[in-house]
Coordinates of N, CA and C in Angstrom, one line a residue:
M12 N -118.7 57.2 -19.2 CA -120.0 56.5 -20.3 C -119.6 57.7 -21.2
P13 N -120.2 57.1 -22.3 CA -120.5 57.9 -23.7 C -121.4 58.8 -23.8
D14 N -120.8 60.1 -24.3 CA -121.5 61.6 -24.2 C -123.1 61.1 -25.2
K15 N -123.2 59.8 -26.2 CA -124.1 60.0 -26.5 C -125.5 59.1 -25.7
W16 N -124.8 58.6 -24.6 CA -126.0 58.2 -23.9 C -126.4 59.1 -22.5
V17 N -125.5 60.3 -22.2 CA -125.2 61.1 -20.9 C -125.2 62.5 -21.3
D18 N -125.6 63.2 -21.1 CA -125.9 64.6 -21.5 C -124.9 65.3 -20.1
W19 N -123.6 65.4 -20.1 CA -123.3 66.1 -19.0 C -123.2 67.7 -18.6
N20 N -123.9 68.5 -19.6 CA -124.1 69.7 -19.5 C -125.6 70.0 -18.9
K21 N -126.3 68.8 -18.8 CA -128.0 68.9 -18.3 C -127.7 68.9 -16.7
T22 N -128.4 69.7 -16.2 CA -128.5 70.0 -14.7 C -130.0 69.5 -14.2
T23 N -130.1 69.9 -12.6 CA -131.6 69.8 -12.5 C -132.7 71.2 -12.7
R24 N -131.8 72.2 -13.2 CA -132.6 73.2 -13.5 C -132.8 73.5 -15.2
S25 N -132.1 72.6 -16.0 CA -132.6 72.7 -17.4 C -133.6 72.4 -17.8
K26 N -134.3 73.3 -18.8 CA -135.6 73.0 -19.4 C -135.9 71.7 -19.8
D27 N -134.9 70.8 -20.5 CA -135.4 69.5 -21.1 C -134.9 68.5 -19.8
Y28 N -134.7 69.0 -18.6 CA -134.5 68.0 -17.3 C -135.5 67.2 -17.2
R29 N -135.7 66.0 -17.0 CA -136.7 64.8 -16.6 C -136.7 64.4 -15.4
G30 N -136.9 64.9 -14.2 CA -136.5 64.8 -13.0 C -138.0 64.1 -12.3
S31 N -138.1 64.4 -11.2 CA -139.4 63.5 -10.3 C -140.6 64.1 -10.4
A32 N -140.6 65.5 -10.8 CA -141.6 65.8 -11.2 C -142.3 65.8 -12.6
S33 N -141.4 65.2 -13.3 CA -141.8 64.9 -14.7 C -142.8 63.9 -14.8
F34 N -143.9 64.0 -15.8 CA -145.1 62.8 -15.9 C -144.2 61.6 -16.0
A35 N -142.8 61.3 -16.8 CA -142.2 59.9 -16.7 C -142.4 59.3 -15.5
T36 N -142.2 60.5 -14.4 CA -142.0 59.5 -13.0 C -143.3 58.9 -12.4
F37 N -144.0 59.9 -13.2 CA -145.9 58.9 -12.6 C -146.0 57.8 -13.6
M38 N -145.3 57.7 -14.6 CA -145.4 56.5 -15.5 C -144.7 55.0 -14.7
I39 N -143.6 55.5 -14.0 CA -142.8 55.0 -13.2 C -143.6 54.5 -11.9
I40 N -143.8 55.4 -11.1 CA -144.6 55.7 -9.8 C -145.9 54.5 -9.8
G41 N -146.8 55.1 -10.9 CA -147.9 54.1 -10.7 C -147.8 52.7 -11.2
P42 N -147.4 51.9 -12.0 CA -147.1 50.7 -12.1 C -146.4 50.1 -10.5
V43 N -145.7 50.7 -10.0 CA -145.2 50.0 -9.0 C -146.0 50.2 -8.2
C44 N -146.8 51.0 -7.7 CA -147.6 51.1 -6.5 C -148.8 50.1 -7.1
F45 N -149.4 50.2 -7.9 CA -150.0 49.2 -8.7 C -149.6 47.8 -8.2
F46 N -148.5 47.2 -8.5 CA -148.2 45.8 -8.2 C -148.0 45.8 -6.6
L47 N -147.5 46.9 -5.8 CA -147.5 46.6 -4.5 C -148.7 46.1 -3.7
G48 N -149.9 47.1 -4.2 CA -151.2 46.7 -4.0 C -151.5 45.1 -4.3
I49 N -151.0 44.7 -5.1 CA -151.5 43.2 -5.8 C -150.6 42.6 -4.9
L50 N -149.5 42.7 -4.7 CA -148.7 42.0 -3.7 C -149.4 42.1 -2.1
F51 N -149.8 43.2 -1.8 CA -150.3 43.4 -0.5 C -151.7 42.6 -0.4
A52 N -152.4 42.3 -1.3 CA -153.8 41.9 -1.2 C -153.2 40.1 -1.1
M53 N -152.5 39.8 -1.6 CA -151.5 38.3 -1.5 C -150.8 38.1 0.1
F54 N -150.6 39.2 0.3 CA -149.9 39.0 1.9 C -150.8 38.1 2.8
P55 N -151.9 38.0 3.0 CA -152.8 37.3 4.2 C -152.5 35.7 3.8
Y56 N -152.6 35.5 2.4 CA -152.2 34.3 2.1 C -150.8 33.3 2.4
D57 N -149.8 34.5 1.8 CA -148.3 34.3 2.5 C -148.0 34.1 3.6
F58 N -148.5 34.9 4.4 CA -148.0 35.3 6.0 C -148.0 34.0 6.9
P59 N -148.9 33.0 6.7 CA -148.5 31.4 7.4 C -147.8 30.8 7.0
L60 N -147.1 31.0 5.4 CA -146.0 30.3 4.9 C -144.9 30.6 5.5
L61 N -144.6 31.6 5.6 CA -143.3 32.4 5.8 C -143.0 33.2 7.3
W62 N -144.2 33.7 7.7 CA -143.8 34.3 8.9 C -144.4 33.6 10.2
T63 N -145.0 32.4 10.6 CA -145.3 31.9 11.7 C -144.8 30.5 11.6
K64 N -144.9 29.9 13.1 CA -143.9 28.7 13.2 C -145.3 27.7 13.4
D65 N -146.3 28.0 13.1 CA -147.4 27.2 13.5 C -147.7 25.9 12.2
P66 N -147.9 24.8 12.4 CA -148.0 23.9 11.2 C -149.2 24.4 10.6
I67 N -148.9 24.0 9.2 CA -149.4 24.2 8.0 C -150.5 23.3 7.9
S68 N -151.6 23.5 7.8 CA -153.0 22.4 7.7 C -152.8 22.2 5.9
E69 N -153.3 21.0 5.7 CA -153.8 20.6 4.4 C -154.9 21.6 3.9
A70 N -155.7 21.7 4.7 CA -157.0 22.5 4.1 C -156.6 24.1 3.7
Y71 N -155.4 24.7 4.3 CA -155.0 25.7 4.1 C -154.3 25.8 2.6
L72 N -153.6 24.8 2.7 CA -152.9 24.6 1.5 C -153.8 24.0 0.3
D73 N -155.0 23.5 0.5 CA -156.2 23.4 -0.6 C -156.7 24.8 -0.8
Q74 N -156.9 25.7 0.3 CA -157.6 26.8 0.0 C -156.8 27.8 -0.8
L75 N -155.4 27.9 -0.3 CA -154.2 28.5 -1.3 C -154.3 28.1 -2.7
E76 N -154.3 27.3 -3.0 CA -154.2 26.6 -4.3 C -155.2 26.8 -4.8
I77 N -156.3 26.5 -4.5 CA -157.8 27.1 -5.1 C -157.7 28.8 -5.4
H78 N -157.3 29.4 -4.9 CA -157.0 30.8 -4.9 C -156.1 31.2 -6.3
L79 N -154.6 30.3 -6.0 CA -153.9 30.4 -7.1 C -154.5 30.1 -8.3
K80 N -155.1 29.0 -8.7 CA -155.8 28.6 -9.7 C -156.8 29.7 -10.0
F81 N -157.5 30.2 -9.2 CA -158.5 31.5 -9.9 C -157.4 32.4 -10.3
V82 N -156.7 32.9 -10.0 CA -155.8 33.8 -10.6 C -155.4 33.7 -11.8
H83 N -154.9 32.2 -11.6 CA -153.7 32.1 -12.9 C -155.2 31.7 -14.2
Q84 N -156.1 31.4 -13.8 CA -157.2 31.1 -15.0 C -158.2 32.3 -15.0
S85 N -157.8 33.6 -14.8 CA -158.3 34.6 -14.6 C -158.6 34.9 -16.1
P86 N -159.7 35.6 -16.9 CA -159.9 36.1 -18.0 C -158.6 36.5 -18.6
P87 N -158.5 36.6 -20.0 CA -157.0 37.1 -20.7 C -157.2 38.6 -20.7
L88 N -158.3 39.4 -20.1 CA -157.9 40.8 -19.9 C -157.0 41.2 -18.8
I89 N -157.1 40.4 -17.7 CA -156.4 40.6 -16.4 C -155.0 40.5 -17.1
A90 N -154.3 39.2 -17.6 CA -152.9 39.3 -18.0 C -152.5 40.3 -18.8
R91 N -153.3 40.9 -19.5 CA -153.3 42.1 -20.9 C -153.0 43.3 -20.0
V92 N -154.0 43.6 -18.9 CA -153.8 44.6 -18.1 C -152.2 44.7 -17.3
L93 N -152.2 43.7 -16.9 CA -150.7 43.4 -16.3 C -149.6 43.8 -17.1
S94 N -149.7 43.2 -18.1 CA -148.6 43.5 -19.3 C -148.4 45.0 -19.7
I95 N -149.9 45.6 -19.7 CA -149.6 46.9 -20.0 C -149.1 47.7 -19.1
M96 N -149.3 47.3 -18.0 CA -148.6 48.1 -16.4 C -147.3 47.9 -16.9
V97 N -146.8 46.6 -16.9 CA -145.3 46.8 -17.2 C -144.8 47.4 -18.0
G98 N -145.5 47.3 -19.1 CA -144.8 48.1 -20.3 C -144.6 49.5 -20.1
V99 N -145.9 50.1 -19.2 CA -146.1 51.6 -18.9 C -144.8 51.9 -18.2
G100 N -144.3 50.9 -17.2 CA -143.2 50.9 -16.0 C -141.7 51.2 -17.1
F101 N -141.8 50.6 -18.0 CA -140.6 50.6 -18.8 C -140.4 51.5 -19.7
L102 N -141.4 52.3 -20.1 CA -141.6 53.8 -21.2 C -141.2 54.7 -20.3
G103 N -141.9 54.7 -18.9 CA -141.6 55.8 -18.1 C -139.8 55.7 -17.9
F104 N -139.2 54.7 -17.8 CA -137.9 54.5 -17.4 C -136.9 54.9 -19.0
F105 N -137.5 54.8 -20.2 CA -136.7 55.1 -21.4 C -137.0 56.4 -21.4
I106 N -138.1 56.8 -21.3 CA -137.9 58.7 -21.4 C -137.4 59.4 -20.8
K107 N -136.9 58.8 -19.6 CA -136.4 59.5 -18.3 C -134.7 59.5 -18.6
L108 N -134.3 58.4 -19.2 CA -132.9 58.0 -19.5 C -132.5 58.3 -21.1
F109 N -133.5 58.9 -22.1 CA -133.2 59.3 -23.0 C -132.3 60.6 -22.9
R110 N -131.4 60.8 -23.4 CA -130.2 62.0 -23.3 C -130.4 62.4 -21.9
A111 N -129.8 61.3 -20.6 CA -130.1 61.5 -19.6 C -129.0 62.3 -19.0
S112 N -129.5 63.0 -17.7 CA -128.5 63.6 -17.0 C -127.7 62.7 -16.1
E113 N -126.6 63.3 -15.1 CA -126.0 62.6 -14.4 C -127.0 62.1 -13.4
S114 N -128.1 62.4 -12.8 CA -129.0 62.5 -11.8 C -129.9 61.6 -12.5
N115 N -130.2 61.3 -13.5 CA -131.2 60.3 -14.3 C -130.3 59.0 -14.3
M116 N -128.9 59.1 -14.5 CA -128.3 57.6 -14.8 C -128.0 57.2 -13.2
L117 N -127.8 57.7 -12.5 CA -127.9 57.8 -10.8 C -129.0 56.9 -10.2
F118 N -129.9 57.9 -10.3 CA -131.2 57.5 -9.8 C -132.2 56.4 -10.6
D119 N -132.5 57.0 -11.9 CA -133.5 56.2 -12.8 C -132.6 55.1 -13.4
G120 N -131.4 54.7 -13.9 CA -130.8 53.9 -14.0 C -130.7 52.7 -13.0
A121 N -130.5 53.1 -11.8 CA -130.9 51.8 -10.6 C -132.0 51.5 -10.4
S122 N -132.9 52.5 -10.9 CA -134.5 51.8 -10.5 C -135.0 50.9 -11.7
L123 N -134.3 51.3 -12.9 CA -134.4 50.3 -13.9 C -133.8 49.0 -13.8
V124 N -132.7 48.9 -13.0 CA -132.0 47.4 -12.9 C -132.8 46.9 -11.7
L125 N -133.3 47.4 -10.8 CA -134.4 47.0 -9.5 C -135.6 46.3 -10.4
Y126 N -136.0 47.2 -11.3 CA -137.5 47.0 -12.1 C -137.1 45.5 -13.1
L127 N -136.0 45.6 -13.6 CA -135.6 44.2 -14.2 C -135.5 42.9 -13.3
I128 N -134.8 43.1 -12.3 CA -134.8 42.2 -11.7 C -136.0 41.7 -10.8
G129 N -137.0 43.0 -10.6 CA -138.6 42.6 -10.6 C -139.0 41.6 -11.5
V130 N -139.3 42.3 -12.7 CA -139.5 41.2 -14.0 C -139.2 39.9 -14.0
G131 N -137.9 39.9 -13.7 CA -137.2 38.3 -13.4 C -137.5 37.2 -12.7
V132 N -138.0 38.3 -11.4 CA -138.5 37.0 -10.5 C -140.0 36.8 -10.7
Y133 N -140.5 37.8 -11.3 CA -142.0 37.5 -11.6 C -142.1 36.2 -12.6
V134 N -141.4 36.4 -13.7 CA -141.7 35.6 -14.7 C -140.8 34.4 -14.1
A135 N -139.5 34.1 -13.8 CA -139.2 32.9 -13.2 C -139.7 31.8 -12.1
N136 N -140.2 33.1 -11.1 CA -140.7 32.0 -10.2 C -142.4 32.2 -9.8
I137 N -143.0 33.3 -10.0 CA -144.1 33.2 -9.6 C -145.1 32.9 -10.9
V138 N -144.7 33.2 -12.3 CA -145.6 32.7 -13.3 C -145.5 31.3 -13.3
K139 N -144.4 30.8 -13.3 CA -144.1 29.3 -13.3 C -144.7 28.6 -11.9
G140 N -144.8 28.9 -11.3 CA -145.3 28.3 -9.8 C -146.7 28.5 -10.2
L141 N -147.7 29.6 -10.8 CA -149.1 29.4 -11.0 C -149.2 28.5 -12.4
R142 N -148.3 28.3 -12.9 CA -148.6 27.4 -14.2 C -148.9 25.7 -13.5
L143 N -147.8 25.8 -12.5 CA -147.7 24.3 -12.1 C -149.0 24.4 -10.8
V144 N -149.6 25.2 -10.1 CA -150.6 25.0 -9.4 C -152.0 25.0 -10.3
S145 N -152.0 25.5 -11.6 CA -153.1 25.5 -12.5 C -153.2 24.5 -13.0
A146 N -151.9 23.7 -13.3 CA -152.0 22.4 -14.2 C -152.3 21.3 -12.9
G147 N -152.2 21.6 -11.6 CA -152.3 20.2 -10.9 C -151.5 19.4 -10.7
A148 N -150.3 20.1 -10.8 CA -148.8 19.0 -10.5 C -148.8 18.1 -9.6
W149 N -149.2 18.6 -8.7 CA -149.3 17.6 -7.6 C -150.1 16.6 -7.4
H150 N -151.3 16.6 -8.3 CA -152.1 15.7 -8.2 C -152.3 15.0 -9.5
Q151 N -151.0 15.2 -9.9 CA -151.3 14.1 -11.6 C -151.0 12.5 -11.0
D152 N -151.3 11.4 -11.6 CA -151.1 10.0 -11.4 C -149.8 9.8 -11.3
D153 N -149.0 10.5 -12.2 CA -147.4 10.5 -11.8 C -146.3 10.9 -11.3
F154 N -147.3 11.4 -10.5 CA -146.5 12.5 -9.5 C -146.1 11.6 -7.8
D155 N -144.9 11.1 -7.6 CA -144.5 10.5 -6.7 C -143.9 11.5 -5.3
P156 N -144.7 11.5 -4.6 CA -143.9 12.2 -3.5 C -142.7 12.0 -2.9
T157 N -142.3 10.3 -3.2 CA -141.3 10.0 -2.7 C -140.0 10.5 -3.4
T158 N -140.3 11.3 -4.5 CA -139.1 11.6 -5.8 C -139.1 13.0 -5.9
V159 N -139.8 13.9 -4.8 CA -139.7 15.2 -4.7 C -138.4 15.9 -4.8
G160 N -138.2 16.7 -5.7 CA -136.9 17.2 -5.9 C -136.0 16.4 -7.4
V161 N -136.7 15.6 -7.7 CA -135.6 14.8 -8.8 C -136.6 15.0 -10.2
G162 N -137.8 15.7 -10.1 CA -138.3 15.8 -11.1 C -139.4 14.9 -11.7
R163 N -140.3 14.8 -12.5 CA -141.3 13.7 -12.3 C -140.7 12.4 -13.1
P164 N -141.2 11.2 -12.6 CA -140.7 10.0 -12.6 C -141.2 9.7 -14.1
G165 N -140.3 9.0 -15.0 CA -140.8 8.9 -16.1 C -140.8 9.5 -17.0
V166 N -140.6 10.9 -17.0 CA -140.7 12.2 -17.9 C -139.6 12.5 -18.2
G167 N -139.2 12.9 -19.4 CA -137.8 13.3 -19.7 C -137.8 14.8 -20.1
G168 N -137.0 15.4 -20.5 CA -136.6 16.7 -20.4 C -137.8 17.4 -21.3
G169 N -138.2 16.5 -22.2 CA -139.5 17.2 -22.9 C -140.6 17.4 -22.4
D170 N -140.8 17.3 -21.1 CA -142.0 17.0 -20.2 C -142.5 18.7 -20.2
P171 N -144.0 18.5 -20.9 CA -144.7 19.7 -21.1 C -145.0 20.9 -20.3
L172 N -145.1 20.3 -19.0 CA -145.3 20.8 -17.9 C -144.3 21.6 -17.2
T173 N -143.2 20.9 -17.0 CA -141.9 21.5 -16.5 C -140.8 22.0 -17.0
G174 N -140.7 21.2 -18.5 CA -139.8 21.4 -19.5 C -138.3 20.8 -18.9
G175 N -138.5 19.8 -18.1 CA -137.4 19.1 -17.5 C -136.9 19.3 -16.1
D176 N -137.6 20.6 -15.8 CA -137.2 20.9 -14.4 C -137.7 20.0 -13.3
I177 N -137.0 20.4 -12.0 CA -137.7 19.5 -10.8 C -138.5 19.9 -10.2
I178 N -139.6 19.3 -9.5 CA -140.8 19.8 -9.0 C -140.4 19.5 -7.2
L179 N -140.6 20.7 -6.8 CA -140.5 20.6 -5.1 C -142.2 20.0 -4.8
G180 N -142.3 19.7 -3.5 CA -143.5 19.2 -2.9 C -144.6 20.6 -2.9
R181 N -145.7 20.5 -2.7 CA -146.7 21.4 -2.7 C -146.3 22.3 -1.7
E182 N -145.9 22.2 -0.3 CA -145.9 23.2 0.5 C -144.7 23.8 -0.1
D183 N -143.7 23.1 -0.1 CA -142.3 23.8 -0.5 C -142.3 24.7 -1.6
S184 N -143.0 24.4 -2.9 CA -143.4 25.1 -4.2 C -144.1 26.5 -3.5
L185 N -145.4 26.4 -2.9 CA -146.4 27.2 -2.3 C -145.1 28.2 -1.5
K186 N -144.3 27.7 -0.8 CA -143.5 28.7 0.0 C -142.5 29.5 -0.9
V187 N -141.7 28.7 -2.2 CA -141.3 29.5 -3.1 C -142.2 30.7 -3.5
M188 N -143.1 30.5 -4.1 CA -143.8 31.7 -4.3 C -144.1 32.7 -3.4
A189 N -144.5 32.3 -2.3 CA -144.6 33.2 -1.0 C -143.4 34.2 -0.9
A190 N -142.1 33.6 -0.9 CA -140.9 34.1 -0.9 C -140.7 35.3 -1.8
S191 N -140.9 34.7 -3.0 CA -140.6 35.5 -4.5 C -141.7 36.7 -4.3
N192 N -143.0 36.5 -3.9 CA -143.7 37.7 -3.7 C -143.1 38.8 -2.4
T193 N -142.4 38.3 -1.6 CA -141.9 39.4 -0.4 C -140.7 39.7 -1.2
I194 N -139.6 39.0 -2.1 CA -138.7 39.7 -2.9 C -139.1 40.8 -3.8
L195 N -140.2 40.4 -4.5 CA -140.8 41.5 -5.5 C -141.3 42.8 -4.8
A196 N -141.9 42.5 -3.7 CA -142.2 44.0 -3.0 C -141.1 44.8 -2.5
L197 N -140.0 43.9 -2.1 CA -139.1 44.7 -1.5 C -138.1 45.5 -2.6
V198 N -138.1 44.9 -3.7 CA -137.5 45.2 -5.2 C -138.2 46.6 -5.3
L199 N -139.6 46.4 -5.2 CA -140.5 47.6 -6.0 C -140.2 48.7 -5.0
V200 N -140.1 48.3 -3.7 CA -139.8 49.3 -2.9 C -138.9 50.3 -3.1
G201 N -137.8 49.5 -3.3 CA -136.5 50.0 -3.7 C -136.6 51.0 -4.7
V202 N -137.5 50.8 -5.9 CA -137.9 51.6 -6.8 C -138.3 53.1 -6.2
L203 N -138.9 52.9 -5.6 CA -139.9 53.9 -4.9 C -138.9 55.1 -3.9
V204 N -137.8 54.1 -3.2 CA -136.9 54.6 -2.4 C -136.1 55.6 -3.4
L205 N -135.4 54.9 -4.4 CA -134.8 55.8 -5.3 C -135.4 57.1 -6.0
Q206 N -136.9 56.7 -6.7 CA -137.3 58.0 -7.1 C -137.6 59.0 -5.7
A207 N -137.9 58.8 -4.7 CA -137.8 59.7 -3.4 C -136.7 60.1 -3.2
G208 N -135.3 59.6 -3.4 CA -134.0 59.9 -3.3 C -134.0 61.0 -4.5
Q209 N -134.3 61.1 -5.5 CA -134.3 62.0 -7.0 C -134.9 63.1 -6.3
W210 N -136.2 63.1 -6.0 CA -136.8 64.4 -5.5 C -136.3 65.0 -4.2
Y211 N -135.4 64.5 -3.4 CA -134.8 65.0 -2.1 C -133.6 65.7 -2.7
A212 N -133.1 64.9 -3.5 CA -131.6 65.6 -4.4 C -132.0 66.6 -4.9
E213 N -133.0 66.7 -5.5 CA -133.4 67.8 -6.5 C -134.0 68.9 -5.6
R214 N -134.6 68.9 -4.6 CA -135.1 69.7 -3.7 C -133.8 70.5 -3.1
K215 N -132.9 69.5 -2.5 CA -131.5 70.4 -1.7 C -130.8 70.7 -3.0
D216 N -130.7 70.7 -4.2 CA -129.4 71.1 -5.0 C -130.4 72.6 -5.5
N217 N -131.9 72.6 -5.5 CA -132.6 73.8 -5.8 C -132.5 74.7 -4.3
E218 N -132.6 74.4 -3.2 CA -132.1 75.1 -1.9 C -130.6 75.9 -2.1
E219 N -130.2 74.8 -2.6 CA -128.5 75.5 -2.5 C -128.3 76.7 -3.7
Y220 N -129.0 76.1 -4.8 CA -129.2 77.4 -5.9 C -129.7 78.8 -5.4
E221 N -131.0 78.7 -4.9 CA -131.6 79.7 -4.3 C -131.0 80.6 -3.1
K222 N -130.0 79.6 -2.0 CA -129.2 80.3 -1.4 C -128.2 80.8 -1.8
L223 N -127.3 80.7 -3.3 CA -126.4 81.4 -3.9 C -127.3 82.6 -4.5
E224 N -128.1 82.5 -4.8 CA -128.9 83.8 -5.6 C -128.8 84.7 -4.6
R225 N -129.9 84.6 -3.2 CA -129.8 85.4 -2.4 C -128.9 86.0 -1.8
M226 N -127.6 85.4 -1.7 CA -126.4 86.0 -1.4 C -126.1 86.8 -2.1
E227 N -126.2 86.5 -3.9 CA -125.6 87.7 -4.8 C -126.3 88.9 -4.6
H228 N -127.7 88.5 -4.6 CA -128.6 89.7 -4.5 C -128.5 90.8 -3.4
S229 N -128.4 90.2 -2.1 CA -127.9 90.8 -0.8 C -126.5 91.3 -0.5
G230 N -125.4 91.0 -1.6 CA -124.3 91.5 -1.5 C -123.7 90.9 -0.7
G231 N -123.6 89.4 -0.6 CA -122.8 88.3 0.2 C -121.3 88.6 0.3
P232 N -120.6 87.6 0.9 CA -119.1 87.7 1.0 C -118.2 87.8 -0.1
S233 N -119.3 86.6 -1.3 CA -118.4 86.5 -2.4 C -118.7 87.6 -3.6
S234 N -120.1 88.5 -3.3 CA -120.1 89.0 -4.1 C -119.2 90.6 -4.6
P235 N -119.2 91.2 -5.9 CA -118.8 92.4 -6.0 C -119.0 93.4 -5.2
T236 N -120.5 93.9 -4.8 CA -120.9 94.9 -3.9 C -120.0 94.7 -2.7
S237 N -119.9 93.3 -2.3 CA -119.6 93.2 -0.6 C -117.8 93.7 -0.8
E238 N -117.2 93.3 -2.3 CA -115.8 94.1 -2.2 C -115.5 95.2 -2.1
K239 N -116.5 95.9 -2.9 CA -116.5 97.3 -3.1 C -116.6 98.2 -2.0
T240 N -117.7 97.5 -1.0 CA -118.0 97.9 0.3 C -116.5 98.1 1.2
K241 N -115.8 96.7 1.4 CA -114.3 96.6 2.0 C -113.6 97.7 1.6
K242 N -113.3 98.1 0.4 CA -112.4 98.9 -0.3 C -112.9 100.4 0.2
K243 N -114.1 100.8 0.4 CA -114.2 102.3 0.6 C -114.0 102.0 2.1
Q244 N -114.1 101.1 3.0 CA -114.0 101.1 4.4 C -112.3 101.3 4.8

């Protein structure tokens, strides 16, 4: 990798090293935990769709649809707060990866990849599903349940609701959103695991360094003091 991206001379004990104890790490962990909290609040709604074999009633789907409409039609301030939190996470990654060390490229680079995957899942599946629910796609007069999976009948690729994409049935679409929430949660947990792995690697590195220092001060086997003692004997 080019030297302009990675500082190979930088170690975990360098003054300009941005590791697990840096403020940039909290800029990453904070938004990740924030989004995990939102997903945890959605879990009671997602659980019957994915994790049980009991039949799903129409009343439950109606209740879930009302909840998702309320979420999507919330005041603009809510969407702005979500966007700001996403941006704070990206800013934390960019700070840690500026003139990054080898440790930063390994842990923070992989964390950034997972974070990007999470944003992609959110934009491609969750936001799109919320728009369909909010627009009442399954209650349109031209929606035919017998043509589910082949797009809206009589509407071409310029459809403002779907952009020409296919529409699944209401239950299947809600299941896709629930599965997307689960995937997003796993991706965000992966970011936390990598950040925790960086902290553990730094801890072991510091322990090894302190161990070598103690051996040098106490005249260990590889120290000059130990060699002089052996010659006198």
